[in-house]
Amino acid sequence: MRIDKRLNLVIPIERETGTVYVHSMPISAEVFDRYYLPIARTYADISRSGIGVISAPRVAAKMLKKTAIELGVWEGPEGVEAGLVGEMRRLSSVITLGDNGWQQTMLDIALKREALTAEEYSDVENMLTFFMVSCSLERGMELQAVLAFVCRAWRVQTTLSNATEFRASLTISKEDESSGVRATALSIAS
């Protein structure tokens, strides 16, 4: 796996009706600079607690909130909730298959339209937080190892494609074309 500063995360959500994808881009250096302390403390708290990379993507958002509350920086217009979590939501899109092909919606709008269940959103938010914290602080071989393990364990993928490019790469299966295999063209950074 090649690690690139433009590395994006794709989280497939499997449903009986098909797969929904959440595509997210990393936070900018400016956002990291503004929130480096709660990001670093969250990463340290995850490591120190012995949670490990298999469980961390399930609880990372909860750890970020706990850490930011302890630091007194969770609430307010410049707080972690509005600033950092808001930025992660802004950088994330939900891609669903509709009547007119694959459709892309910002995560916040998808939440308002209930395109994700509360449980799905919780999983997504925790995974996005873990990805953001890891990519912000890990470098080189350590980051490669963490992401390779998490991608396999959680069945998520990384891509260099932006959300629009990723959406365009998805194919649409037609009912009369039954090959038994559902085709998607996920561009995994490798």
Short mmCIF file of N, CA and C in Angstrom, two decimals:
data_model
loop_
_atom_site.label_atom_id
_atom_site.label_comp_id
_atom_site.label_asym_id
_atom_site.label_seq_id
_atom_site.Cartn_x
_atom_site.Cartn_y
_atom_site.Cartn_z
N MET A 1 0.85 -1.18 0.00
CA MET A 1 0.00 0.00 0.00
C MET A 1 0.89 1.23 0.00
N ARG A 2 0.64 2.14 -0.91
CA ARG A 2 1.38 3.39 -0.95
C ARG A 2 0.60 4.45 -0.18
N ILE A 3 1.26 5.12 0.72
CA ILE A 3 0.60 6.17 1.51
C ILE A 3 0.87 7.50 0.84
N ASP A 4 -0.17 8.26 0.63
CA ASP A 4 -0.10 9.53 -0.07
C ASP A 4 -0.88 10.55 0.74
N LYS A 5 -0.45 11.81 0.74
CA LYS A 5 -1.16 12.85 1.50
C LYS A 5 -2.60 13.04 1.02
N ARG A 6 -2.90 12.60 -0.20
CA ARG A 6 -4.25 12.73 -0.73
C ARG A 6 -5.08 11.48 -0.47
N LEU A 7 -4.61 10.59 0.37
CA LEU A 7 -5.28 9.33 0.62
C LEU A 7 -6.67 9.56 1.21
N ASN A 8 -7.66 8.95 0.60
CA ASN A 8 -9.04 9.06 1.05
C ASN A 8 -9.53 7.71 1.54
N LEU A 9 -10.54 7.72 2.36
CA LEU A 9 -11.10 6.51 2.93
C LEU A 9 -12.46 6.22 2.30
N VAL A 10 -12.71 4.95 1.98
CA VAL A 10 -14.02 4.52 1.48
C VAL A 10 -14.53 3.45 2.43
N ILE A 11 -15.71 3.70 2.98
CA ILE A 11 -16.34 2.76 3.90
C ILE A 11 -17.57 2.19 3.21
N PRO A 12 -17.55 0.90 2.83
CA PRO A 12 -18.75 0.31 2.24
C PRO A 12 -19.71 -0.12 3.36
N ILE A 13 -20.97 0.19 3.18
CA ILE A 13 -22.00 -0.24 4.12
C ILE A 13 -22.89 -1.21 3.36
N GLU A 14 -22.81 -2.48 3.76
CA GLU A 14 -23.57 -3.52 3.07
C GLU A 14 -24.99 -3.56 3.60
N ARG A 15 -25.92 -3.56 2.67
CA ARG A 15 -27.34 -3.67 3.00
C ARG A 15 -27.97 -4.72 2.11
N GLU A 16 -29.15 -5.18 2.47
CA GLU A 16 -29.87 -6.14 1.63
C GLU A 16 -30.17 -5.54 0.26
N THR A 17 -30.37 -4.25 0.21
CA THR A 17 -30.72 -3.57 -1.05
C THR A 17 -29.50 -3.16 -1.86
N GLY A 18 -28.30 -3.42 -1.36
CA GLY A 18 -27.08 -3.05 -2.07
C GLY A 18 -26.12 -2.32 -1.15
N THR A 19 -25.03 -1.89 -1.70
CA THR A 19 -23.98 -1.24 -0.92
C THR A 19 -24.10 0.27 -1.02
N VAL A 20 -23.94 0.91 0.12
CA VAL A 20 -23.83 2.36 0.23
C VAL A 20 -22.37 2.64 0.58
N TYR A 21 -21.80 3.67 -0.02
CA TYR A 21 -20.40 4.00 0.25
C TYR A 21 -20.30 5.35 0.94
N VAL A 22 -19.40 5.45 1.91
CA VAL A 22 -19.05 6.73 2.50
C VAL A 22 -17.60 7.00 2.08
N HIS A 23 -17.39 8.12 1.43
CA HIS A 23 -16.06 8.53 0.94
C HIS A 23 -15.65 9.74 1.77
N SER A 24 -14.44 9.71 2.30
CA SER A 24 -13.98 10.82 3.13
C SER A 24 -12.55 11.19 2.80
N MET A 25 -12.31 12.48 2.77
CA MET A 25 -10.97 13.01 2.54
C MET A 25 -10.34 13.38 3.89
N PRO A 26 -9.00 13.40 3.96
CA PRO A 26 -8.35 13.77 5.22
C PRO A 26 -8.49 15.26 5.51
N ILE A 27 -8.31 15.61 6.76
CA ILE A 27 -8.36 17.02 7.14
C ILE A 27 -7.11 17.73 6.63
N SER A 28 -7.20 19.02 6.48
CA SER A 28 -6.07 19.82 6.00
C SER A 28 -5.06 20.04 7.13
N ALA A 29 -3.87 20.49 6.74
CA ALA A 29 -2.83 20.81 7.71
C ALA A 29 -3.29 21.94 8.64
N GLU A 30 -4.05 22.89 8.10
CA GLU A 30 -4.55 24.01 8.91
C GLU A 30 -5.51 23.52 10.00
N VAL A 31 -6.38 22.59 9.64
CA VAL A 31 -7.32 22.04 10.63
C VAL A 31 -6.55 21.24 11.68
N PHE A 32 -5.58 20.45 11.22
CA PHE A 32 -4.75 19.72 12.17
C PHE A 32 -4.06 20.69 13.13
N ASP A 33 -3.48 21.77 12.61
CA ASP A 33 -2.78 22.74 13.46
C ASP A 33 -3.70 23.34 14.51
N ARG A 34 -4.96 23.55 14.15
CA ARG A 34 -5.92 24.13 15.09
C ARG A 34 -6.32 23.13 16.18
N TYR A 35 -6.37 21.83 15.85
CA TYR A 35 -6.89 20.82 16.79
C TYR A 35 -5.86 19.75 17.13
N TYR A 36 -4.57 20.07 16.99
CA TYR A 36 -3.54 19.05 17.18
C TYR A 36 -3.57 18.44 18.59
N LEU A 37 -3.86 19.23 19.61
CA LEU A 37 -3.81 18.70 20.97
C LEU A 37 -4.90 17.66 21.21
N PRO A 38 -6.19 17.94 20.92
CA PRO A 38 -7.17 16.87 21.13
C PRO A 38 -6.94 15.66 20.21
N ILE A 39 -6.41 15.89 19.00
CA ILE A 39 -6.11 14.77 18.09
C ILE A 39 -5.01 13.90 18.71
N ALA A 40 -3.93 14.53 19.13
CA ALA A 40 -2.80 13.78 19.70
C ALA A 40 -3.18 13.09 21.00
N ARG A 41 -3.93 13.78 21.85
CA ARG A 41 -4.36 13.17 23.12
C ARG A 41 -5.30 12.00 22.86
N THR A 42 -6.18 12.12 21.87
CA THR A 42 -7.07 11.00 21.55
C THR A 42 -6.26 9.80 21.11
N TYR A 43 -5.29 10.03 20.24
CA TYR A 43 -4.44 8.94 19.77
C TYR A 43 -3.70 8.30 20.94
N ALA A 44 -3.14 9.13 21.81
CA ALA A 44 -2.42 8.61 22.99
C ALA A 44 -3.36 7.85 23.91
N ASP A 45 -4.58 8.39 24.13
CA ASP A 45 -5.55 7.72 24.99
C ASP A 45 -5.95 6.36 24.43
N ILE A 46 -6.12 6.28 23.10
CA ILE A 46 -6.46 5.00 22.47
C ILE A 46 -5.30 4.01 22.69
N SER A 47 -4.09 4.47 22.46
CA SER A 47 -2.92 3.59 22.63
C SER A 47 -2.72 3.19 24.08
N ARG A 48 -2.82 4.15 24.97
CA ARG A 48 -2.59 3.92 26.40
C ARG A 48 -3.65 2.99 27.00
N SER A 49 -4.87 3.07 26.49
CA SER A 49 -5.95 2.26 27.06
C SER A 49 -5.87 0.79 26.65
N GLY A 50 -4.99 0.48 25.71
CA GLY A 50 -4.85 -0.90 25.26
C GLY A 50 -5.96 -1.34 24.31
N ILE A 51 -6.67 -0.38 23.73
CA ILE A 51 -7.78 -0.71 22.84
C ILE A 51 -7.28 -1.40 21.58
N GLY A 52 -6.23 -0.91 20.97
CA GLY A 52 -5.66 -1.54 19.79
C GLY A 52 -6.40 -1.22 18.51
N VAL A 53 -5.76 -1.53 17.38
CA VAL A 53 -6.30 -1.13 16.08
C VAL A 53 -7.52 -1.93 15.64
N ILE A 54 -7.79 -3.05 16.25
CA ILE A 54 -8.99 -3.80 15.86
C ILE A 54 -10.24 -3.18 16.49
N SER A 55 -10.12 -2.65 17.69
CA SER A 55 -11.27 -2.06 18.39
C SER A 55 -11.34 -0.54 18.26
N ALA A 56 -10.23 0.10 18.03
CA ALA A 56 -10.19 1.56 17.99
C ALA A 56 -11.15 2.16 16.96
N PRO A 57 -11.29 1.58 15.76
CA PRO A 57 -12.24 2.17 14.81
C PRO A 57 -13.70 2.09 15.27
N ARG A 58 -13.99 1.36 16.32
CA ARG A 58 -15.34 1.27 16.86
C ARG A 58 -15.60 2.34 17.91
N VAL A 59 -14.52 2.91 18.50
CA VAL A 59 -14.71 3.83 19.62
C VAL A 59 -13.98 5.16 19.48
N ALA A 60 -13.31 5.39 18.38
CA ALA A 60 -12.45 6.58 18.25
C ALA A 60 -13.20 7.90 18.42
N ALA A 61 -14.40 8.02 17.88
CA ALA A 61 -15.16 9.27 18.02
C ALA A 61 -15.55 9.50 19.48
N LYS A 62 -15.86 8.43 20.17
CA LYS A 62 -16.20 8.54 21.59
C LYS A 62 -14.97 8.98 22.40
N MET A 63 -13.81 8.45 22.03
CA MET A 63 -12.57 8.84 22.71
C MET A 63 -12.23 10.31 22.42
N LEU A 64 -12.44 10.75 21.17
CA LEU A 64 -12.20 12.15 20.82
C LEU A 64 -13.10 13.06 21.65
N LYS A 65 -14.37 12.73 21.76
CA LYS A 65 -15.30 13.55 22.54
C LYS A 65 -14.89 13.59 24.00
N LYS A 66 -14.59 12.42 24.57
CA LYS A 66 -14.16 12.35 25.98
C LYS A 66 -12.92 13.21 26.20
N THR A 67 -11.95 13.08 25.32
CA THR A 67 -10.70 13.83 25.45
C THR A 67 -10.95 15.33 25.32
N ALA A 68 -11.75 15.73 24.33
CA ALA A 68 -12.01 17.15 24.12
C ALA A 68 -12.78 17.75 25.30
N ILE A 69 -13.70 17.00 25.88
CA ILE A 69 -14.43 17.48 27.07
C ILE A 69 -13.46 17.66 28.22
N GLU A 70 -12.56 16.69 28.42
CA GLU A 70 -11.56 16.80 29.49
C GLU A 70 -10.66 18.02 29.30
N LEU A 71 -10.35 18.33 28.05
CA LEU A 71 -9.52 19.50 27.74
C LEU A 71 -10.31 20.80 27.74
N GLY A 72 -11.64 20.70 27.83
CA GLY A 72 -12.49 21.88 27.83
C GLY A 72 -12.64 22.53 26.46
N VAL A 73 -12.48 21.73 25.38
CA VAL A 73 -12.54 22.29 24.03
C VAL A 73 -13.56 21.60 23.14
N TRP A 74 -14.54 20.93 23.72
CA TRP A 74 -15.54 20.22 22.91
C TRP A 74 -16.58 21.17 22.32
N GLU A 75 -17.13 22.05 23.15
CA GLU A 75 -18.25 22.90 22.73
C GLU A 75 -17.78 24.26 22.22
N GLY A 76 -18.74 24.97 21.63
CA GLY A 76 -18.48 26.33 21.15
C GLY A 76 -18.18 26.35 19.67
N PRO A 77 -18.24 27.56 19.08
CA PRO A 77 -18.05 27.69 17.63
C PRO A 77 -16.67 27.25 17.15
N GLU A 78 -15.66 27.32 17.98
CA GLU A 78 -14.30 26.87 17.62
C GLU A 78 -13.95 25.55 18.28
N GLY A 79 -14.93 24.95 18.97
CA GLY A 79 -14.69 23.69 19.67
C GLY A 79 -14.53 22.52 18.71
N VAL A 80 -14.11 21.40 19.25
CA VAL A 80 -13.87 20.19 18.47
C VAL A 80 -15.15 19.70 17.79
N GLU A 81 -16.27 19.78 18.49
CA GLU A 81 -17.53 19.30 17.90
C GLU A 81 -17.88 20.08 16.65
N ALA A 82 -17.90 21.40 16.75
CA ALA A 82 -18.27 22.23 15.59
C ALA A 82 -17.15 22.30 14.56
N GLY A 83 -15.90 22.41 15.02
CA GLY A 83 -14.78 22.62 14.11
C GLY A 83 -14.24 21.35 13.49
N LEU A 84 -13.67 20.48 14.29
CA LEU A 84 -13.02 19.27 13.78
C LEU A 84 -14.03 18.24 13.29
N VAL A 85 -15.01 17.91 14.11
CA VAL A 85 -16.02 16.93 13.69
C VAL A 85 -16.84 17.49 12.54
N GLY A 86 -17.14 18.78 12.60
CA GLY A 86 -17.84 19.42 11.49
C GLY A 86 -17.06 19.35 10.19
N GLU A 87 -15.75 19.52 10.26
CA GLU A 87 -14.90 19.44 9.08
C GLU A 87 -14.84 18.01 8.54
N MET A 88 -14.76 17.02 9.44
CA MET A 88 -14.77 15.62 8.98
C MET A 88 -16.08 15.32 8.24
N ARG A 89 -17.19 15.82 8.76
CA ARG A 89 -18.48 15.61 8.08
C ARG A 89 -18.50 16.32 6.73
N ARG A 90 -17.95 17.52 6.68
CA ARG A 90 -17.94 18.28 5.43
C ARG A 90 -17.11 17.59 4.36
N LEU A 91 -16.07 16.92 4.77
CA LEU A 91 -15.17 16.24 3.84
C LEU A 91 -15.65 14.84 3.46
N SER A 92 -16.83 14.47 3.92
CA SER A 92 -17.34 13.12 3.68
C SER A 92 -18.62 13.16 2.86
N SER A 93 -18.73 12.19 1.95
CA SER A 93 -19.91 12.06 1.09
C SER A 93 -20.48 10.66 1.22
N VAL A 94 -21.79 10.57 1.06
CA VAL A 94 -22.48 9.29 1.02
C VAL A 94 -22.88 9.05 -0.42
N ILE A 95 -22.52 7.88 -0.94
CA ILE A 95 -22.79 7.54 -2.34
C ILE A 95 -23.75 6.37 -2.36
N THR A 96 -24.93 6.62 -2.93
CA THR A 96 -25.98 5.60 -2.97
C THR A 96 -26.42 5.38 -4.42
N LEU A 97 -26.94 4.20 -4.67
CA LEU A 97 -27.46 3.89 -5.99
C LEU A 97 -28.94 4.25 -6.02
N GLY A 98 -29.30 5.17 -6.92
CA GLY A 98 -30.69 5.61 -7.05
C GLY A 98 -31.23 5.24 -8.41
N ASP A 99 -32.40 5.74 -8.72
CA ASP A 99 -33.04 5.46 -10.00
C ASP A 99 -32.23 5.97 -11.19
N ASN A 100 -31.45 7.02 -10.98
CA ASN A 100 -30.67 7.61 -12.06
C ASN A 100 -29.17 7.34 -11.92
N GLY A 101 -28.81 6.23 -11.30
CA GLY A 101 -27.41 5.88 -11.13
C GLY A 101 -26.91 6.24 -9.74
N TRP A 102 -25.59 6.27 -9.61
CA TRP A 102 -24.97 6.58 -8.33
C TRP A 102 -25.12 8.07 -8.01
N GLN A 103 -25.59 8.34 -6.79
CA GLN A 103 -25.80 9.72 -6.35
C GLN A 103 -24.91 10.01 -5.15
N GLN A 104 -24.41 11.22 -5.11
CA GLN A 104 -23.48 11.65 -4.07
C GLN A 104 -24.12 12.76 -3.25
N THR A 105 -24.08 12.60 -1.93
CA THR A 105 -24.66 13.58 -1.02
C THR A 105 -23.68 13.84 0.11
N MET A 106 -23.57 15.07 0.53
CA MET A 106 -22.72 15.37 1.69
C MET A 106 -23.25 14.62 2.91
N LEU A 107 -22.35 14.20 3.78
CA LEU A 107 -22.72 13.39 4.94
C LEU A 107 -23.78 14.07 5.79
N ASP A 108 -23.65 15.36 6.07
CA ASP A 108 -24.65 16.06 6.89
C ASP A 108 -26.05 15.99 6.27
N ILE A 109 -26.12 16.20 4.97
CA ILE A 109 -27.41 16.14 4.27
C ILE A 109 -27.95 14.72 4.29
N ALA A 110 -27.07 13.75 4.08
CA ALA A 110 -27.49 12.35 4.11
C ALA A 110 -28.05 11.98 5.49
N LEU A 111 -27.48 12.55 6.54
CA LEU A 111 -27.99 12.29 7.89
C LEU A 111 -29.38 12.88 8.06
N LYS A 112 -29.57 14.10 7.58
CA LYS A 112 -30.89 14.74 7.68
C LYS A 112 -31.94 13.97 6.89
N ARG A 113 -31.53 13.39 5.77
CA ARG A 113 -32.45 12.60 4.93
C ARG A 113 -32.56 11.16 5.39
N GLU A 114 -31.87 10.83 6.47
CA GLU A 114 -31.86 9.49 7.05
C GLU A 114 -31.38 8.44 6.06
N ALA A 115 -30.38 8.80 5.26
CA ALA A 115 -29.76 7.85 4.32
C ALA A 115 -28.92 6.82 5.06
N LEU A 116 -28.53 7.14 6.29
CA LEU A 116 -27.81 6.21 7.16
C LEU A 116 -28.61 6.03 8.44
N THR A 117 -28.62 4.82 8.99
CA THR A 117 -29.25 4.61 10.28
C THR A 117 -28.33 5.18 11.36
N ALA A 118 -28.86 5.30 12.57
CA ALA A 118 -28.04 5.80 13.68
C ALA A 118 -26.85 4.88 13.92
N GLU A 119 -27.05 3.58 13.84
CA GLU A 119 -25.97 2.62 14.04
C GLU A 119 -24.91 2.74 12.93
N GLU A 120 -25.37 2.87 11.68
CA GLU A 120 -24.43 3.03 10.57
C GLU A 120 -23.63 4.32 10.73
N TYR A 121 -24.30 5.40 11.11
CA TYR A 121 -23.60 6.66 11.29
C TYR A 121 -22.57 6.56 12.41
N SER A 122 -22.92 5.91 13.52
CA SER A 122 -21.98 5.74 14.62
C SER A 122 -20.73 5.00 14.15
N ASP A 123 -20.93 3.92 13.40
CA ASP A 123 -19.79 3.17 12.86
C ASP A 123 -18.94 4.05 11.95
N VAL A 124 -19.60 4.81 11.08
CA VAL A 124 -18.90 5.68 10.14
C VAL A 124 -18.13 6.76 10.90
N GLU A 125 -18.76 7.41 11.85
CA GLU A 125 -18.12 8.49 12.60
C GLU A 125 -16.89 7.98 13.35
N ASN A 126 -17.00 6.81 13.96
CA ASN A 126 -15.86 6.25 14.68
C ASN A 126 -14.74 5.88 13.72
N MET A 127 -15.07 5.28 12.58
CA MET A 127 -14.05 4.91 11.59
C MET A 127 -13.37 6.17 11.02
N LEU A 128 -14.17 7.19 10.69
CA LEU A 128 -13.60 8.43 10.17
C LEU A 128 -12.66 9.07 11.19
N THR A 129 -13.05 9.06 12.43
CA THR A 129 -12.22 9.64 13.49
C THR A 129 -10.92 8.86 13.63
N PHE A 130 -11.00 7.54 13.63
CA PHE A 130 -9.78 6.74 13.73
C PHE A 130 -8.86 6.99 12.55
N PHE A 131 -9.43 7.05 11.36
CA PHE A 131 -8.65 7.32 10.15
C PHE A 131 -7.97 8.69 10.25
N MET A 132 -8.73 9.71 10.67
CA MET A 132 -8.20 11.06 10.79
C MET A 132 -7.09 11.12 11.83
N VAL A 133 -7.30 10.52 12.97
CA VAL A 133 -6.29 10.55 14.03
C VAL A 133 -5.03 9.80 13.59
N SER A 134 -5.21 8.62 13.02
CA SER A 134 -4.05 7.82 12.58
C SER A 134 -3.26 8.51 11.49
N CYS A 135 -3.98 9.00 10.47
CA CYS A 135 -3.28 9.65 9.34
C CYS A 135 -2.63 10.96 9.75
N SER A 136 -3.18 11.61 10.77
CA SER A 136 -2.60 12.88 11.23
C SER A 136 -1.30 12.66 12.00
N LEU A 137 -1.20 11.52 12.68
CA LEU A 137 -0.06 11.33 13.58
C LEU A 137 0.93 10.26 13.16
N GLU A 138 0.47 9.23 12.49
CA GLU A 138 1.38 8.16 12.05
C GLU A 138 2.07 8.58 10.77
N ARG A 139 3.23 8.04 10.53
CA ARG A 139 3.96 8.31 9.30
C ARG A 139 4.61 7.03 8.80
N GLY A 140 4.91 7.01 7.53
CA GLY A 140 5.71 5.95 6.93
C GLY A 140 5.19 4.55 7.16
N MET A 141 6.10 3.68 7.55
CA MET A 141 5.80 2.25 7.69
C MET A 141 4.75 1.98 8.77
N GLU A 142 4.77 2.76 9.85
CA GLU A 142 3.79 2.56 10.91
C GLU A 142 2.38 2.80 10.39
N LEU A 143 2.20 3.88 9.63
CA LEU A 143 0.89 4.19 9.05
C LEU A 143 0.49 3.11 8.05
N GLN A 144 1.42 2.67 7.24
CA GLN A 144 1.12 1.61 6.27
C GLN A 144 0.62 0.37 6.99
N ALA A 145 1.30 -0.02 8.05
CA ALA A 145 0.91 -1.22 8.79
C ALA A 145 -0.47 -1.07 9.42
N VAL A 146 -0.72 0.07 10.05
CA VAL A 146 -2.02 0.31 10.69
C VAL A 146 -3.13 0.29 9.65
N LEU A 147 -2.97 1.03 8.55
CA LEU A 147 -4.02 1.10 7.54
C LEU A 147 -4.23 -0.24 6.84
N ALA A 148 -3.17 -0.97 6.56
CA ALA A 148 -3.32 -2.27 5.92
C ALA A 148 -4.12 -3.21 6.82
N PHE A 149 -3.80 -3.22 8.10
CA PHE A 149 -4.52 -4.08 9.05
C PHE A 149 -5.98 -3.66 9.17
N VAL A 150 -6.22 -2.37 9.35
CA VAL A 150 -7.59 -1.87 9.51
C VAL A 150 -8.41 -2.10 8.25
N CYS A 151 -7.82 -1.89 7.08
CA CYS A 151 -8.54 -2.11 5.83
C CYS A 151 -8.99 -3.56 5.70
N ARG A 152 -8.12 -4.49 6.06
CA ARG A 152 -8.50 -5.90 6.01
C ARG A 152 -9.54 -6.24 7.07
N ALA A 153 -9.30 -5.82 8.30
CA ALA A 153 -10.17 -6.19 9.42
C ALA A 153 -11.56 -5.57 9.30
N TRP A 154 -11.64 -4.33 8.83
CA TRP A 154 -12.90 -3.62 8.80
C TRP A 154 -13.51 -3.54 7.40
N ARG A 155 -12.84 -4.12 6.42
CA ARG A 155 -13.31 -4.13 5.03
C ARG A 155 -13.57 -2.73 4.50
N VAL A 156 -12.65 -1.84 4.83
CA VAL A 156 -12.68 -0.49 4.26
C VAL A 156 -11.54 -0.40 3.27
N GLN A 157 -11.55 0.66 2.49
CA GLN A 157 -10.52 0.79 1.46
C GLN A 157 -10.01 2.22 1.43
N THR A 158 -8.81 2.36 0.91
CA THR A 158 -8.25 3.67 0.68
C THR A 158 -8.17 3.90 -0.82
N THR A 159 -8.26 5.16 -1.21
CA THR A 159 -8.21 5.49 -2.63
C THR A 159 -7.60 6.87 -2.80
N LEU A 160 -7.01 7.09 -3.95
CA LEU A 160 -6.52 8.42 -4.29
C LEU A 160 -7.60 9.22 -5.02
N SER A 161 -8.70 8.57 -5.38
CA SER A 161 -9.79 9.24 -6.09
C SER A 161 -10.59 10.13 -5.14
N ASN A 162 -11.03 11.29 -5.66
CA ASN A 162 -11.96 12.09 -4.87
C ASN A 162 -13.33 11.43 -4.95
N ALA A 163 -14.32 11.96 -4.25
CA ALA A 163 -15.64 11.33 -4.20
C ALA A 163 -16.29 11.24 -5.57
N THR A 164 -16.16 12.28 -6.38
CA THR A 164 -16.76 12.29 -7.71
C THR A 164 -16.11 11.24 -8.60
N GLU A 165 -14.79 11.15 -8.56
CA GLU A 165 -14.08 10.14 -9.35
C GLU A 165 -14.44 8.73 -8.88
N PHE A 166 -14.51 8.56 -7.56
CA PHE A 166 -14.88 7.26 -7.02
C PHE A 166 -16.28 6.86 -7.46
N ARG A 167 -17.22 7.79 -7.34
CA ARG A 167 -18.60 7.52 -7.76
C ARG A 167 -18.64 7.12 -9.23
N ALA A 168 -17.89 7.83 -10.08
CA ALA A 168 -17.86 7.52 -11.51
C ALA A 168 -17.27 6.15 -11.79
N SER A 169 -16.43 5.64 -10.89
CA SER A 169 -15.80 4.34 -11.11
C SER A 169 -16.73 3.18 -10.77
N LEU A 170 -17.82 3.47 -10.07
CA LEU A 170 -18.76 2.41 -9.70
C LEU A 170 -19.61 2.02 -10.90
N THR A 171 -19.79 0.73 -11.09
CA THR A 171 -20.65 0.28 -12.18
C THR A 171 -22.03 -0.03 -11.63
N ILE A 172 -22.97 -0.11 -12.53
CA ILE A 172 -24.35 -0.39 -12.14
C ILE A 172 -24.72 -1.76 -12.70
N SER A 173 -25.08 -2.68 -11.80
CA SER A 173 -25.55 -4.00 -12.25
C SER A 173 -26.99 -3.87 -12.68
N LYS A 174 -27.31 -4.48 -13.80
CA LYS A 174 -28.69 -4.51 -14.27
C LYS A 174 -29.26 -5.89 -14.00
N GLU A 175 -30.55 -5.94 -13.66
CA GLU A 175 -31.16 -7.21 -13.29
C GLU A 175 -31.06 -8.26 -14.39
N ASP A 176 -31.13 -7.86 -15.66
CA ASP A 176 -31.08 -8.83 -16.74
C ASP A 176 -29.66 -9.26 -17.09
N GLU A 177 -28.66 -8.68 -16.43
CA GLU A 177 -27.27 -9.05 -16.66
C GLU A 177 -26.73 -9.80 -15.45
N SER A 178 -27.24 -10.96 -15.17
CA SER A 178 -26.85 -11.69 -13.99
C SER A 178 -25.61 -12.52 -14.25
N SER A 179 -24.49 -12.04 -13.78
CA SER A 179 -23.25 -12.80 -13.88
C SER A 179 -22.93 -13.45 -12.55
N GLY A 180 -23.72 -13.10 -11.52
CA GLY A 180 -23.47 -13.62 -10.19
C GLY A 180 -22.45 -12.80 -9.42
N VAL A 181 -21.81 -11.86 -10.09
CA VAL A 181 -20.81 -11.03 -9.45
C VAL A 181 -21.21 -9.58 -9.61
N ARG A 182 -21.22 -8.85 -8.53
CA ARG A 182 -21.53 -7.43 -8.58
C ARG A 182 -20.23 -6.67 -8.79
N ALA A 183 -20.14 -5.95 -9.84
CA ALA A 183 -18.88 -5.30 -10.20
C ALA A 183 -18.80 -3.90 -9.64
N THR A 184 -17.66 -3.60 -9.04
CA THR A 184 -17.32 -2.23 -8.66
C THR A 184 -15.85 -2.05 -8.98
N ALA A 185 -15.52 -0.85 -9.31
CA ALA A 185 -14.12 -0.57 -9.63
C ALA A 185 -13.53 0.32 -8.55
N LEU A 186 -13.18 -0.27 -7.43
CA LEU A 186 -12.59 0.50 -6.34
C LEU A 186 -11.11 0.68 -6.62
N SER A 187 -10.67 1.89 -6.53
CA SER A 187 -9.26 2.19 -6.77
C SER A 187 -8.54 2.19 -5.44
N ILE A 188 -7.88 1.10 -5.14
CA ILE A 188 -7.15 0.98 -3.88
C ILE A 188 -5.75 1.50 -4.11
N ALA A 189 -5.32 2.36 -3.20
CA ALA A 189 -3.97 2.89 -3.30
C ALA A 189 -2.99 1.77 -3.03
N SER A 190 -2.22 1.43 -4.04
CA SER A 190 -1.22 0.38 -3.82
C SER A 190 -0.01 0.61 -4.68
#
